[in-house]
Amino acid sequence: MSTHVPPGWPAQVHPPGTERFEDTAMAWLLELVPPEYRRYGVLRRYPIVLARMAQHHVDASVEAAREGFRTARVDLSGAVPPHGVEAVMEAYRREGGRLVALVQAVELVEAALSGPGSGGDPGRRRPFTPRL
């Protein structure tokens, strides 16, 4: 059993192939989606579905941050002093970097959940290969 994980692997998720991988992956993914998603049993029965929904949610967050960054100067001029606008721009820069890293982490976890022994649909599995 290998405990190697690729760069960008989320610290909260145990490596694929370990005893608690799927449990920790699901807990981490549930933290990324709106709390209401916890109501849907299908997301617990099929972790790959949860991963896919988390991917869409995080992708949408990246797009929202990009749109906010593009429009902040115009939208906030007059309502916020220039130093406040610069602080907002810096917040978008930092958050954008965090979100892009999060997208990559979700992709890694989704690929691992799709691999052998993941409990998903055997006809749709592909082996997990760390991307370096």
mmCIF file of C-alpha atoms in Angstrom:
data_model
loop_
_atom_site.group_PDB
_atom_site.id
_atom_site.type_symbol
_atom_site.label_atom_id
_atom_site.label_comp_id
_atom_site.label_asym_id
_atom_site.label_seq_id
_atom_site.Cartn_x
_atom_site.Cartn_y
_atom_site.Cartn_z
ATOM 1 C CA MET A 1 0.000 0.000 0.000
ATOM 2 C CA SER A 2 1.548 3.239 -1.132
ATOM 3 C CA THR A 3 1.090 6.445 0.793
ATOM 4 C CA HIS A 4 2.501 8.594 -2.002
ATOM 5 C CA VAL A 5 0.299 11.488 -2.975
ATOM 6 C CA PRO A 6 0.923 13.952 -5.782
ATOM 7 C CA PRO A 7 1.721 17.612 -5.202
ATOM 8 C CA GLY A 8 -1.444 19.512 -4.431
ATOM 9 C CA TRP A 9 -3.103 16.607 -2.616
ATOM 10 C CA PRO A 10 -5.296 17.984 0.219
ATOM 11 C CA ALA A 11 -3.760 17.408 3.669
ATOM 12 C CA GLN A 12 -7.181 16.517 5.109
ATOM 13 C CA VAL A 13 -7.571 13.498 2.786
ATOM 14 C CA HIS A 14 -5.756 10.248 3.467
ATOM 15 C CA PRO A 15 -3.849 8.774 0.514
ATOM 16 C CA PRO A 16 -5.710 6.525 -1.947
ATOM 17 C CA GLY A 17 -5.529 2.883 -0.970
ATOM 18 C CA THR A 18 -5.393 3.578 2.755
ATOM 19 C CA GLU A 19 -8.144 2.458 5.098
ATOM 20 C CA ARG A 20 -9.789 5.847 5.602
ATOM 21 C CA PHE A 21 -9.243 7.347 2.166
ATOM 22 C CA GLU A 22 -12.878 7.392 1.058
ATOM 23 C CA ASP A 23 -14.195 8.621 4.434
ATOM 24 C CA THR A 24 -11.713 11.490 4.599
ATOM 25 C CA ALA A 25 -12.275 12.349 0.925
ATOM 26 C CA MET A 26 -16.029 12.555 1.452
ATOM 27 C CA ALA A 27 -15.684 14.674 4.605
ATOM 28 C CA TRP A 28 -13.346 17.080 2.799
ATOM 29 C CA LEU A 29 -15.553 17.297 -0.296
ATOM 30 C CA LEU A 30 -18.645 17.961 1.831
ATOM 31 C CA GLU A 31 -16.839 20.971 3.301
ATOM 32 C CA LEU A 32 -16.471 22.423 -0.204
ATOM 33 C CA VAL A 33 -20.113 22.316 -1.233
ATOM 34 C CA PRO A 34 -23.098 24.175 0.247
ATOM 35 C CA PRO A 35 -24.327 22.613 3.524
ATOM 36 C CA GLU A 36 -27.655 21.733 1.893
ATOM 37 C CA TYR A 37 -25.888 19.099 -0.207
ATOM 38 C CA ARG A 38 -25.570 16.933 2.920
ATOM 39 C CA ARG A 39 -29.294 16.175 2.619
ATOM 40 C CA TYR A 40 -28.844 14.093 -0.513
ATOM 41 C CA GLY A 41 -28.069 10.450 0.188
ATOM 42 C CA VAL A 42 -26.917 9.898 -3.385
ATOM 43 C CA LEU A 43 -23.819 11.975 -2.610
ATOM 44 C CA ARG A 44 -22.866 9.608 0.220
ATOM 45 C CA ARG A 45 -23.692 6.461 -1.750
ATOM 46 C CA TYR A 46 -21.609 7.568 -4.732
ATOM 47 C CA PRO A 47 -18.592 9.617 -3.628
ATOM 48 C CA ILE A 48 -17.650 10.202 -7.260
ATOM 49 C CA VAL A 49 -20.919 12.157 -7.669
ATOM 50 C CA LEU A 50 -20.001 14.288 -4.644
ATOM 51 C CA ALA A 51 -16.573 14.908 -6.184
ATOM 52 C CA ARG A 52 -18.152 15.960 -9.485
ATOM 53 C CA MET A 53 -20.567 18.341 -7.747
ATOM 54 C CA ALA A 54 -17.725 19.773 -5.664
ATOM 55 C CA GLN A 55 -15.734 20.292 -8.866
ATOM 56 C CA HIS A 56 -18.601 22.255 -10.423
ATOM 57 C CA HIS A 57 -19.056 24.311 -7.264
ATOM 58 C CA VAL A 58 -15.358 25.193 -6.979
ATOM 59 C CA ASP A 59 -15.139 25.940 -10.718
ATOM 60 C CA ALA A 60 -18.047 28.362 -10.302
ATOM 61 C CA SER A 61 -16.262 30.019 -7.372
ATOM 62 C CA VAL A 62 -13.169 30.536 -9.528
ATOM 63 C CA GLU A 63 -15.279 32.147 -12.252
ATOM 64 C CA ALA A 64 -17.034 34.378 -9.713
ATOM 65 C CA ALA A 65 -13.704 35.512 -8.283
ATOM 66 C CA ARG A 66 -12.383 36.229 -11.783
ATOM 67 C CA GLU A 67 -15.474 38.274 -12.620
ATOM 68 C CA GLY A 68 -15.197 40.157 -9.335
ATOM 69 C CA PHE A 69 -11.534 40.898 -10.011
ATOM 70 C CA ARG A 70 -12.299 42.147 -13.538
ATOM 71 C CA THR A 71 -15.082 44.466 -12.412
ATOM 72 C CA ALA A 72 -14.057 45.559 -8.900
ATOM 73 C CA ARG A 73 -12.361 48.825 -9.853
ATOM 74 C CA VAL A 74 -15.347 50.077 -11.835
ATOM 75 C CA ASP A 75 -18.010 48.642 -9.526
ATOM 76 C CA LEU A 76 -16.420 50.041 -6.369
ATOM 77 C CA SER A 77 -15.154 53.419 -7.564
ATOM 78 C CA GLY A 78 -16.925 56.138 -5.674
ATOM 79 C CA ALA A 79 -18.223 53.707 -3.048
ATOM 80 C CA VAL A 80 -14.846 52.661 -1.662
ATOM 81 C CA PRO A 81 -11.695 54.794 -1.370
ATOM 82 C CA PRO A 82 -8.759 53.864 -3.652
ATOM 83 C CA HIS A 83 -6.832 52.112 -0.873
ATOM 84 C CA GLY A 84 -9.963 50.040 -0.153
ATOM 85 C CA VAL A 85 -10.244 49.049 -3.800
ATOM 86 C CA GLU A 86 -6.575 47.986 -3.760
ATOM 87 C CA ALA A 87 -7.265 45.880 -0.660
ATOM 88 C CA VAL A 88 -10.188 44.236 -2.458
ATOM 89 C CA MET A 89 -7.994 43.521 -5.483
ATOM 90 C CA GLU A 90 -5.391 41.902 -3.223
ATOM 91 C CA ALA A 91 -8.098 39.789 -1.580
ATOM 92 C CA TYR A 92 -9.219 38.611 -5.024
ATOM 93 C CA ARG A 93 -5.610 37.788 -5.975
ATOM 94 C CA ARG A 94 -5.092 35.691 -2.856
ATOM 95 C CA GLU A 95 -8.479 34.022 -3.021
ATOM 96 C CA GLY A 96 -8.034 33.317 -6.717
ATOM 97 C CA GLY A 97 -4.786 31.487 -6.049
ATOM 98 C CA ARG A 98 -6.367 29.478 -3.252
ATOM 99 C CA LEU A 99 -9.354 28.563 -5.414
ATOM 100 C CA VAL A 100 -7.227 27.468 -8.365
ATOM 101 C CA ALA A 101 -5.225 25.201 -6.032
ATOM 102 C CA LEU A 102 -8.513 23.874 -4.671
ATOM 103 C CA VAL A 103 -9.738 23.039 -8.191
ATOM 104 C CA GLN A 104 -6.574 21.016 -8.739
ATOM 105 C CA ALA A 105 -6.954 19.234 -5.388
ATOM 106 C CA VAL A 106 -10.554 18.286 -6.160
ATOM 107 C CA GLU A 107 -9.428 16.943 -9.548
ATOM 108 C CA LEU A 108 -6.834 14.742 -7.815
ATOM 109 C CA VAL A 109 -9.340 13.394 -5.297
ATOM 110 C CA GLU A 110 -11.921 12.796 -8.023
ATOM 111 C CA ALA A 111 -9.368 10.843 -10.065
ATOM 112 C CA ALA A 112 -8.474 8.760 -7.009
ATOM 113 C CA LEU A 113 -12.136 8.046 -6.257
ATOM 114 C CA SER A 114 -12.534 6.864 -9.846
ATOM 115 C CA GLY A 115 -9.720 4.360 -9.410
ATOM 116 C CA PRO A 116 -9.886 0.667 -8.516
ATOM 117 C CA GLY A 117 -11.370 -0.149 -5.129
ATOM 118 C CA SER A 118 -13.225 3.141 -4.901
ATOM 119 C CA GLY A 119 -16.690 1.705 -4.547
ATOM 120 C CA GLY A 120 -17.917 3.511 -7.656
ATOM 121 C CA ASP A 121 -19.306 1.972 -10.798
ATOM 122 C CA PRO A 122 -16.755 -0.679 -11.898
ATOM 123 C CA GLY A 123 -17.482 0.024 -15.559
ATOM 124 C CA ARG A 124 -16.417 3.661 -15.179
ATOM 125 C CA ARG A 125 -13.248 3.236 -13.101
ATOM 126 C CA ARG A 126 -9.874 4.349 -14.291
ATOM 127 C CA PRO A 127 -6.655 3.733 -12.376
ATOM 128 C CA PHE A 128 -5.305 6.482 -10.162
ATOM 129 C CA THR A 129 -1.973 7.710 -11.431
ATOM 130 C CA PRO A 130 -0.390 10.611 -9.565
ATOM 131 C CA ARG A 131 0.381 13.501 -11.908
ATOM 132 C CA LEU A 132 3.712 15.049 -11.050
#
